[in-house]
PDB file of C-alpha atoms in Angstrom:
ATOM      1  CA  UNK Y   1       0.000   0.000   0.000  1.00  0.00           C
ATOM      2  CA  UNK Y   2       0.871   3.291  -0.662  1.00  0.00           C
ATOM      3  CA  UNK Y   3       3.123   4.700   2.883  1.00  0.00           C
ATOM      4  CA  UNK Y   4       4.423   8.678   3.042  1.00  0.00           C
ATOM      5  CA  UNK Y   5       6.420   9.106   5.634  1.00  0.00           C
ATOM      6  CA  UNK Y   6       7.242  12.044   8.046  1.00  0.00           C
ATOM      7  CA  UNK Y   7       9.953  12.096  11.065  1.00  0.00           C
ATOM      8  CA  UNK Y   8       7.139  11.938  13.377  1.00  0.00           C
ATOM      9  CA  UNK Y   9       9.658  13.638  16.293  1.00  0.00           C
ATOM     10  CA  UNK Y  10       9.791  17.297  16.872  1.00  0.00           C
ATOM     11  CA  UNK Y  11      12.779  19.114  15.382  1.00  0.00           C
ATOM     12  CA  UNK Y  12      13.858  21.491  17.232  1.00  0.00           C
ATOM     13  CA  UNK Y  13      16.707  23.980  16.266  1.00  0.00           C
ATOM     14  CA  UNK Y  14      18.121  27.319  17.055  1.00  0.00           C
ATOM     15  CA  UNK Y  15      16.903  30.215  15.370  1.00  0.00           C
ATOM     16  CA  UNK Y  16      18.564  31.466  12.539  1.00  0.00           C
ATOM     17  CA  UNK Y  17      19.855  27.962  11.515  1.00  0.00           C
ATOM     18  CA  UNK Y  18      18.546  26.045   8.496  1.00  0.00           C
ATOM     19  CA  UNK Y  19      15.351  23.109   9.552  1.00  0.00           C
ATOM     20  CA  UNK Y  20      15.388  20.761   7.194  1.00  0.00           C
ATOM     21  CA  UNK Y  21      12.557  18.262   7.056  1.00  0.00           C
ATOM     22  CA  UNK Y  22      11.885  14.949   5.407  1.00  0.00           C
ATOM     23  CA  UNK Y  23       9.357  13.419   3.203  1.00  0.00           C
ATOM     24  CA  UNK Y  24       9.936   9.524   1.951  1.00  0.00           C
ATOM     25  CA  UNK Y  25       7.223   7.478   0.184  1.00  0.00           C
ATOM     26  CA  UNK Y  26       6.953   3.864  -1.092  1.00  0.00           C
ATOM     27  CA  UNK Y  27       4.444   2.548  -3.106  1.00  0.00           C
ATOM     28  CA  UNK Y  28       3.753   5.552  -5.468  1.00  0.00           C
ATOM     29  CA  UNK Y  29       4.578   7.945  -8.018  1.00  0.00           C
ATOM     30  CA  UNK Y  30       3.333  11.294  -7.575  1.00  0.00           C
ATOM     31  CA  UNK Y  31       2.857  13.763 -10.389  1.00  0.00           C
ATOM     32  CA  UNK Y  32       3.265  16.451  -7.679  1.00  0.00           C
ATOM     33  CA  UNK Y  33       4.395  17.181  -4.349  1.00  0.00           C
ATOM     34  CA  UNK Y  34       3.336  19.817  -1.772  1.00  0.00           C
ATOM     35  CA  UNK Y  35       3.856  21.167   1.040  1.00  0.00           C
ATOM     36  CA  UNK Y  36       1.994  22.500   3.891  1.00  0.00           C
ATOM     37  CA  UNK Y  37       1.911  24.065   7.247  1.00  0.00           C
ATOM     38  CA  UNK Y  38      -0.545  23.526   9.917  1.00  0.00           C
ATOM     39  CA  UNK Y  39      -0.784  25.424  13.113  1.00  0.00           C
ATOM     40  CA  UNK Y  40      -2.695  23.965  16.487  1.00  0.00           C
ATOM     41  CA  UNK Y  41      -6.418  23.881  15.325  1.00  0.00           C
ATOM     42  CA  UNK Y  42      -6.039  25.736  11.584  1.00  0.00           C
ATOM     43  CA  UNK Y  43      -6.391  24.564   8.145  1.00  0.00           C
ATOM     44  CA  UNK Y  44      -3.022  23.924   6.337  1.00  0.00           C
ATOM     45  CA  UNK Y  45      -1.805  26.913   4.317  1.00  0.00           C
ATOM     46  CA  UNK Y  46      -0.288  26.336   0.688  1.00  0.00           C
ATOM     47  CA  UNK Y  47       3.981  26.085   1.061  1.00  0.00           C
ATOM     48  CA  UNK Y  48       5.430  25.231  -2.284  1.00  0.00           C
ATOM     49  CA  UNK Y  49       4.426  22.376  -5.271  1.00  0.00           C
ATOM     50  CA  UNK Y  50       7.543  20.408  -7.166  1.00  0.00           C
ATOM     51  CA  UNK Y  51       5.898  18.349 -10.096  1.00  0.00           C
ATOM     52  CA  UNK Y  52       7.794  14.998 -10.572  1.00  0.00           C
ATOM     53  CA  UNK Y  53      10.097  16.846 -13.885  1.00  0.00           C
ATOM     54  CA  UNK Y  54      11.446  19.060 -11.416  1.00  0.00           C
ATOM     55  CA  UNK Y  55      14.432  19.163  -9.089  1.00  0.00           C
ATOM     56  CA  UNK Y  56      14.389  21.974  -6.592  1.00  0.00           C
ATOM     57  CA  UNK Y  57      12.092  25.044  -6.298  1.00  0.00           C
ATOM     58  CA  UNK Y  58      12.454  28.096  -4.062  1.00  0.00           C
ATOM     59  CA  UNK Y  59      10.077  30.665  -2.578  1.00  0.00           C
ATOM     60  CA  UNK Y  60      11.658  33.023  -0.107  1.00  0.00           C
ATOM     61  CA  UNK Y  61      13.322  31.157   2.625  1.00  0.00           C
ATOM     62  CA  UNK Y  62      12.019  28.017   1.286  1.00  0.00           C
ATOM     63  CA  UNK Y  63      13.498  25.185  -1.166  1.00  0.00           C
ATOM     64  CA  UNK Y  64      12.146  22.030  -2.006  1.00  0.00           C
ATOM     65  CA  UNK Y  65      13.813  19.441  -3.536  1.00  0.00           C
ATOM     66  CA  UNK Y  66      12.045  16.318  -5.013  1.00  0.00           C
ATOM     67  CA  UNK Y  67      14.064  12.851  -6.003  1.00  0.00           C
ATOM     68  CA  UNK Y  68      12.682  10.201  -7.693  1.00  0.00           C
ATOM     69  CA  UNK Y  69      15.120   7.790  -7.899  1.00  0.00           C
ATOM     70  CA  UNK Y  70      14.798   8.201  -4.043  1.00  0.00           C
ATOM     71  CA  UNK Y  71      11.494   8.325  -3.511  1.00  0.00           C
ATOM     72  CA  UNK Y  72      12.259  11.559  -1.202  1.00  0.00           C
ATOM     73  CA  UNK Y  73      11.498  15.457  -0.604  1.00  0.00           C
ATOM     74  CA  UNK Y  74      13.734  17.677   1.371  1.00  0.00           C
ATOM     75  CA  UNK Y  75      12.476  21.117   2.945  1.00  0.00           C
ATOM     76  CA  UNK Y  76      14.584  23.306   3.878  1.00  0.00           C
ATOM     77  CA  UNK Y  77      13.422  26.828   5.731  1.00  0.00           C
ATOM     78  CA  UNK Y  78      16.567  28.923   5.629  1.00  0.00           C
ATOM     79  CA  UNK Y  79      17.398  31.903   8.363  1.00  0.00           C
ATOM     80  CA  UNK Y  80      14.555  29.811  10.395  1.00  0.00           C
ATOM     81  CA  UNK Y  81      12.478  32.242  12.931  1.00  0.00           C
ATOM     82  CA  UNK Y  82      10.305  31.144  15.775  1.00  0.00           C
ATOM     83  CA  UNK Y  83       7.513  32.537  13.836  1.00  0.00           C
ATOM     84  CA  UNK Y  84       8.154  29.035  11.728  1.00  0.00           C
ATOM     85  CA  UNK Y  85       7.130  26.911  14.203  1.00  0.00           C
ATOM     86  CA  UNK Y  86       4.351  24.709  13.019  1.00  0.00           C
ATOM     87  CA  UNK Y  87       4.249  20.883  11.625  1.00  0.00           C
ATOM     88  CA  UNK Y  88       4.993  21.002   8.321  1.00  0.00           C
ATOM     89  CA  UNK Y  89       3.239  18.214   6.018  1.00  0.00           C
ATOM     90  CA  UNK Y  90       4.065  16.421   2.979  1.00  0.00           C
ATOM     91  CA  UNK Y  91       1.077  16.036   0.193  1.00  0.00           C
ATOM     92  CA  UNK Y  92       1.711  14.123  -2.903  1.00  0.00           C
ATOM     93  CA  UNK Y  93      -1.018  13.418  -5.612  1.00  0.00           C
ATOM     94  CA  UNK Y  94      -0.720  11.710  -9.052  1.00  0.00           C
ATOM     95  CA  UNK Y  95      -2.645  14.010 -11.277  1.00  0.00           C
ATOM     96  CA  UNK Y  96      -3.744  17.514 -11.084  1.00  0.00           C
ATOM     97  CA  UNK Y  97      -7.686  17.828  -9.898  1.00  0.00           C
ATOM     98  CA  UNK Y  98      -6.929  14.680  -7.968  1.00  0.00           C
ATOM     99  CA  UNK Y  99      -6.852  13.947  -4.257  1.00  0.00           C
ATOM    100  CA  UNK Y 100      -3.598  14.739  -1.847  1.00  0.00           C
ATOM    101  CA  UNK Y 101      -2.130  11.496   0.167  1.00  0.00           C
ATOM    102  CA  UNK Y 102      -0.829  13.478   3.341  1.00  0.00           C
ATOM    103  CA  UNK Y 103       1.794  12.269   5.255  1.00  0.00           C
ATOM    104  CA  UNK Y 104       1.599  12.622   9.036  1.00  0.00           C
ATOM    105  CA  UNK Y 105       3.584  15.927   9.868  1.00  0.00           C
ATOM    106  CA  UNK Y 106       6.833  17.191  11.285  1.00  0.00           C
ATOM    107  CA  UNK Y 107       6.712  19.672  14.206  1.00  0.00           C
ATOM    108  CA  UNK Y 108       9.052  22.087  13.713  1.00  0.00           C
ATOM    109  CA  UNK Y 109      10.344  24.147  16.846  1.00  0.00           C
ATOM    110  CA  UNK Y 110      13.006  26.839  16.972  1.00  0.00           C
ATOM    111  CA  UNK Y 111      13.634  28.453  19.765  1.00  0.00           C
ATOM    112  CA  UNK Y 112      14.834  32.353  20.027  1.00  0.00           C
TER     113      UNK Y 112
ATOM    114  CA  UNK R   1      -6.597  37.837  -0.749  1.00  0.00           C
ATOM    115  CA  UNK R   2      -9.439  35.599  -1.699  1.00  0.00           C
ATOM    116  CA  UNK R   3     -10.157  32.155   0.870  1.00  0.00           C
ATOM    117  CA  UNK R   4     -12.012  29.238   1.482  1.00  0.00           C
ATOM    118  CA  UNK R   5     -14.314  29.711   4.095  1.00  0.00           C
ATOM    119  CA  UNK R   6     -15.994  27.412   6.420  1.00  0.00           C
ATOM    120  CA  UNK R   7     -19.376  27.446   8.627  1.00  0.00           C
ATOM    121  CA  UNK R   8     -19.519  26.882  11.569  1.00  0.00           C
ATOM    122  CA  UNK R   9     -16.342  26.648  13.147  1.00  0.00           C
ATOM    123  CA  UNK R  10     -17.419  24.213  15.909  1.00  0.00           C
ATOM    124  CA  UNK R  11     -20.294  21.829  15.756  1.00  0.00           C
ATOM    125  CA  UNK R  12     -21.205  19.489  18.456  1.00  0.00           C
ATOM    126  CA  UNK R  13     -24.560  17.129  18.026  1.00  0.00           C
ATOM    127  CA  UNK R  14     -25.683  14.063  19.277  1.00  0.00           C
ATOM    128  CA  UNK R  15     -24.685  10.491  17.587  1.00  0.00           C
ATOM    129  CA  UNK R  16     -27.394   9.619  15.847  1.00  0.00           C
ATOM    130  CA  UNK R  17     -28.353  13.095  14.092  1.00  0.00           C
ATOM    131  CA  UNK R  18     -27.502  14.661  10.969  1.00  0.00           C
ATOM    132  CA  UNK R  19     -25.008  17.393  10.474  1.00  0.00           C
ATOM    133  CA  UNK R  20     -24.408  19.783   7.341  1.00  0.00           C
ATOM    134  CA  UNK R  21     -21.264  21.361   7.015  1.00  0.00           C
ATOM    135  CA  UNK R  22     -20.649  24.743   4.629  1.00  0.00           C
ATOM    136  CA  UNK R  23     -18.154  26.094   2.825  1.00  0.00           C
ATOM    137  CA  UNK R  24     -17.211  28.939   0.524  1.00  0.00           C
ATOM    138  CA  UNK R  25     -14.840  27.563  -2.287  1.00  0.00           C
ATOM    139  CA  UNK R  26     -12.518  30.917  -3.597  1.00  0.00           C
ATOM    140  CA  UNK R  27     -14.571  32.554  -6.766  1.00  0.00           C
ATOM    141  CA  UNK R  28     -12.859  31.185  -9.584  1.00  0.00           C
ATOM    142  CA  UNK R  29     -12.021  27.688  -8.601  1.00  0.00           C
ATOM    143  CA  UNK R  30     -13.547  24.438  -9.916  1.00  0.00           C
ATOM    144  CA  UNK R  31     -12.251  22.100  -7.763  1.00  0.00           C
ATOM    145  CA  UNK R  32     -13.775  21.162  -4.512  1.00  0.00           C
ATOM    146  CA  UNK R  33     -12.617  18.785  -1.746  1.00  0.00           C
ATOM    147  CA  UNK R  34     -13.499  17.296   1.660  1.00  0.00           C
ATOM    148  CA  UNK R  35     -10.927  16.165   4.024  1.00  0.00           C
ATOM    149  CA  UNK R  36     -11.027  15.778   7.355  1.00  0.00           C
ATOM    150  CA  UNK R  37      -8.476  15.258  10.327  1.00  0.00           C
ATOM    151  CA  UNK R  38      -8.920  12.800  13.497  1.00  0.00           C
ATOM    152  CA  UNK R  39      -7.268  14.464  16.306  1.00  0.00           C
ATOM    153  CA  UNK R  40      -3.614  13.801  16.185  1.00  0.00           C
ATOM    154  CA  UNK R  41      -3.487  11.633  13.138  1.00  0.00           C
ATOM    155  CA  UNK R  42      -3.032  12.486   9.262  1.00  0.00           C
ATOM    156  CA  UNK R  43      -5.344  14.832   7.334  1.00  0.00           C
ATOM    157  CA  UNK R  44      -7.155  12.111   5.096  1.00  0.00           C
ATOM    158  CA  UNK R  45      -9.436  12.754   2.087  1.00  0.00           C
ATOM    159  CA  UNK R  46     -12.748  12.388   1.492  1.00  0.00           C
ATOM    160  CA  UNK R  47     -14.317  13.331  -1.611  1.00  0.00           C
ATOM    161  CA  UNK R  48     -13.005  15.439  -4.870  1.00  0.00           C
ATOM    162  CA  UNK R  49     -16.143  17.140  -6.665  1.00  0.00           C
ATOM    163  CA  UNK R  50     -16.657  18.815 -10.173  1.00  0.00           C
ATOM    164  CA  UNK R  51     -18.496  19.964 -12.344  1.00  0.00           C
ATOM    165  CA  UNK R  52     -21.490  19.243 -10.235  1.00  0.00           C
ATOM    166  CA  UNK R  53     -20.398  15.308  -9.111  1.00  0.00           C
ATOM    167  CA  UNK R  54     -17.951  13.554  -7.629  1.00  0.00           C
ATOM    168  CA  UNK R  55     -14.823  12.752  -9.185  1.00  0.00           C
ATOM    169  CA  UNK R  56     -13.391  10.436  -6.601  1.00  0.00           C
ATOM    170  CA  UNK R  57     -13.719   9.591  -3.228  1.00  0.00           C
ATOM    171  CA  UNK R  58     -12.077   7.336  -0.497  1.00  0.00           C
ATOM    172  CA  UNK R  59     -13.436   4.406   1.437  1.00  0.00           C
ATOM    173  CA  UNK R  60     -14.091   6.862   4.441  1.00  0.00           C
ATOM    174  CA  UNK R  61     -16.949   8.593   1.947  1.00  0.00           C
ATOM    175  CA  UNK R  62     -19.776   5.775   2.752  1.00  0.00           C
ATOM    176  CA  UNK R  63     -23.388   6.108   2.090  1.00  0.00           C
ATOM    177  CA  UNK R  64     -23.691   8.235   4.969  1.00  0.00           C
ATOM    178  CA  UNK R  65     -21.940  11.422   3.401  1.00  0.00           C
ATOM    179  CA  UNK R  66     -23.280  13.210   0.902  1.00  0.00           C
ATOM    180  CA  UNK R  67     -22.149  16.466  -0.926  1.00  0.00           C
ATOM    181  CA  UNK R  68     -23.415  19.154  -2.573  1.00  0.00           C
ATOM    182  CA  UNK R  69     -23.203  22.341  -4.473  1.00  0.00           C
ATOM    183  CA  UNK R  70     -26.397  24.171  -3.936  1.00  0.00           C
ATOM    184  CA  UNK R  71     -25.890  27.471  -5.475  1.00  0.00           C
ATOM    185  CA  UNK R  72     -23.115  29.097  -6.981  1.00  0.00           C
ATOM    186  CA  UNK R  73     -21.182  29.852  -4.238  1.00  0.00           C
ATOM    187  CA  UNK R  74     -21.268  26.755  -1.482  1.00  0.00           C
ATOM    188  CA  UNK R  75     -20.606  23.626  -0.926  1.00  0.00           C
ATOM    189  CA  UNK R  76     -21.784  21.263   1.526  1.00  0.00           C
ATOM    190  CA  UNK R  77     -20.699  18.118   3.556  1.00  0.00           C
ATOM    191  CA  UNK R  78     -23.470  15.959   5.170  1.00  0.00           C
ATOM    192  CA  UNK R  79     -23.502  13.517   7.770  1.00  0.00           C
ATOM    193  CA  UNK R  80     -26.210  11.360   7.887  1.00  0.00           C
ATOM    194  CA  UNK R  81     -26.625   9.932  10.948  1.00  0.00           C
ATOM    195  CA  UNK R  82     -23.498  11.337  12.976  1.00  0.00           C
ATOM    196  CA  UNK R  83     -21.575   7.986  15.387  1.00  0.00           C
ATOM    197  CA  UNK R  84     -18.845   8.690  17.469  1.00  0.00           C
ATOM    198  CA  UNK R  85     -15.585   7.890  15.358  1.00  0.00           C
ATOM    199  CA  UNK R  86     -16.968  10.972  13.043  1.00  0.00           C
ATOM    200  CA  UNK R  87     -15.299  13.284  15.923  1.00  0.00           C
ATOM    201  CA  UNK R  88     -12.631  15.295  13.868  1.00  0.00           C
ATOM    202  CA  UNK R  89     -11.888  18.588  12.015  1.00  0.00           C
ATOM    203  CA  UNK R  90     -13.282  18.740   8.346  1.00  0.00           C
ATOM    204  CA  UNK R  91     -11.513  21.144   6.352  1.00  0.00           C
ATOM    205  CA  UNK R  92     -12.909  21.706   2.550  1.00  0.00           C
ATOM    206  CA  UNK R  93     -10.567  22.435   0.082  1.00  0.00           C
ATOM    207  CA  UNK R  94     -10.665  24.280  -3.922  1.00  0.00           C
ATOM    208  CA  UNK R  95      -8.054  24.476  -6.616  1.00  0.00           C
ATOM    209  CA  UNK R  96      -8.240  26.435  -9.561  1.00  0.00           C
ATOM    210  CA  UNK R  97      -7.911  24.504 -12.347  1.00  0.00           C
ATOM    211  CA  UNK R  98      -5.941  21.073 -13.628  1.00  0.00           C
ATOM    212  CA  UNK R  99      -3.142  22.499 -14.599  1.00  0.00           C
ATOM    213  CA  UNK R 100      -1.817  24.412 -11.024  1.00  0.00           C
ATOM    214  CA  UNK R 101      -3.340  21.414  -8.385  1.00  0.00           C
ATOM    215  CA  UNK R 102      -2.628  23.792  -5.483  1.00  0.00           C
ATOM    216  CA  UNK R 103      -5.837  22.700  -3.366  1.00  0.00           C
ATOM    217  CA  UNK R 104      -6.111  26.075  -0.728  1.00  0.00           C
ATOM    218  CA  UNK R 105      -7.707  24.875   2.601  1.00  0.00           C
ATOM    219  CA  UNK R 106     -10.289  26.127   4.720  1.00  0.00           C
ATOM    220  CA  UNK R 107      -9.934  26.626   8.493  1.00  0.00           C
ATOM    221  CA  UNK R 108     -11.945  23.807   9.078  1.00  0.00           C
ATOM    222  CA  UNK R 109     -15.000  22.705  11.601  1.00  0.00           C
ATOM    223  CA  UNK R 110     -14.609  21.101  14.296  1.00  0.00           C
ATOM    224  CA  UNK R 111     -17.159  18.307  14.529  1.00  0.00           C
ATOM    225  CA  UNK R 112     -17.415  16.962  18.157  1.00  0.00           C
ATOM    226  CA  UNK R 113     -20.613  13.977  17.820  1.00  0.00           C
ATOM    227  CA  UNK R 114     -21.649  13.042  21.888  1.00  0.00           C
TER     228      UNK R 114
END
């Protein structure tokens, strides 16, 4: 079956150093990635989408990178603030207009 | 900016009763999900919906749900007859088109059945 899989233990770094964050999945091949954040009780806001043809993409203080061959995304949040602390999730899907497969979430801490 | 936009924000009702949740998609999008969230585990999907019927749905999305785009502007969950394990936040989701698949989320409802 189809497994995405999230370090399911907080991360917790200094602020100002660079979280990066994990996103491995077996069983599937995803036309597009995304991810999201998710604070206590909200809706998960839009991060960044990699489609499967694409390597690394950057927004700000963001990259993703996306690996096939590996089966793997990396996030990186770069300069991290405490304002970044949330759990950041991992959405893949195979086709546009089709349903995201979420994986469980990384809580991401830093402290001031 | 525009957003998705969900009524109410917290409904509690007895098992056994029915339960409609609402939702504003953004304007111009054509897309419309259900997901919903068990507290603590994984957001898990529902149903996908348009052009007025569902395009897919999971195993979760038994005879009891039901969707529904009433008018032009919402879109509606349903819960038949409400049992315990239906506890969780439902957050509806809507994407513009095919080609971008960036689904924008609600803030959800929290559905608390007693």
């Amino acid at each position: 079956s189809q497994k995405i899989e999230q370090n399911s233990e907080a991360l917790n770094i200094q602020e100002g150093k660079t979280a990066t964050l994990t996103c491995n999945y077996t069983n599937y091949s995803p036309a597009y990635l995304q991810w999201y954040r998710q604070d206590p009780g909200r809706g998960p806001v839009f991060l960044l989408l990699i489609r499967e043809n694409e390597k690394e993409k950057r927004k700000e203080r963001l990259k993703v990178t996306f690996d096939t061959t590996l089966k793997q995304s990396l996030f990186h949040i770069t300069a991290s603030q405490p304002a970044d602390s949330a759990t950041y999730l991992c959405a893949l899907s195979n086709n546009a207009g089709n349903m995201l497969t979420f994986g469980g979430g990384t809580r991401l801490m830093v402290k001031p | 900016e525009p957003e998705v936009t969900q009524t109410p924000s917290h409904q509690v009702t007895q098992m056994g009763q029915e339960v409609i949740l609402r939702c504003v998609p953004i304007s111009n999008h054509l897309y419309f999900y259900w997901y919903r969230q068990i507290l603590g585990q994984k957001v898990e999907f529902l149903v996908s919906f348009y052009n007025n019927e569902i395009s897919e749905k999971s195993e979760i999305f038994d005879d009891q749900f039901s969707v529904e785009r009433p008018d032009g502007s919402n879109f509606t969950l349903k819960i038949r007859s409400t049992k315990l394990e239906d506890s969780a936040m439902y957050f509806c989701a809507s994407s513009e088109n095919r080609d971008t698949d960036t689904q924008y989320f609600g803030p959800g409802t929290r559905l608390t059945v007693l």
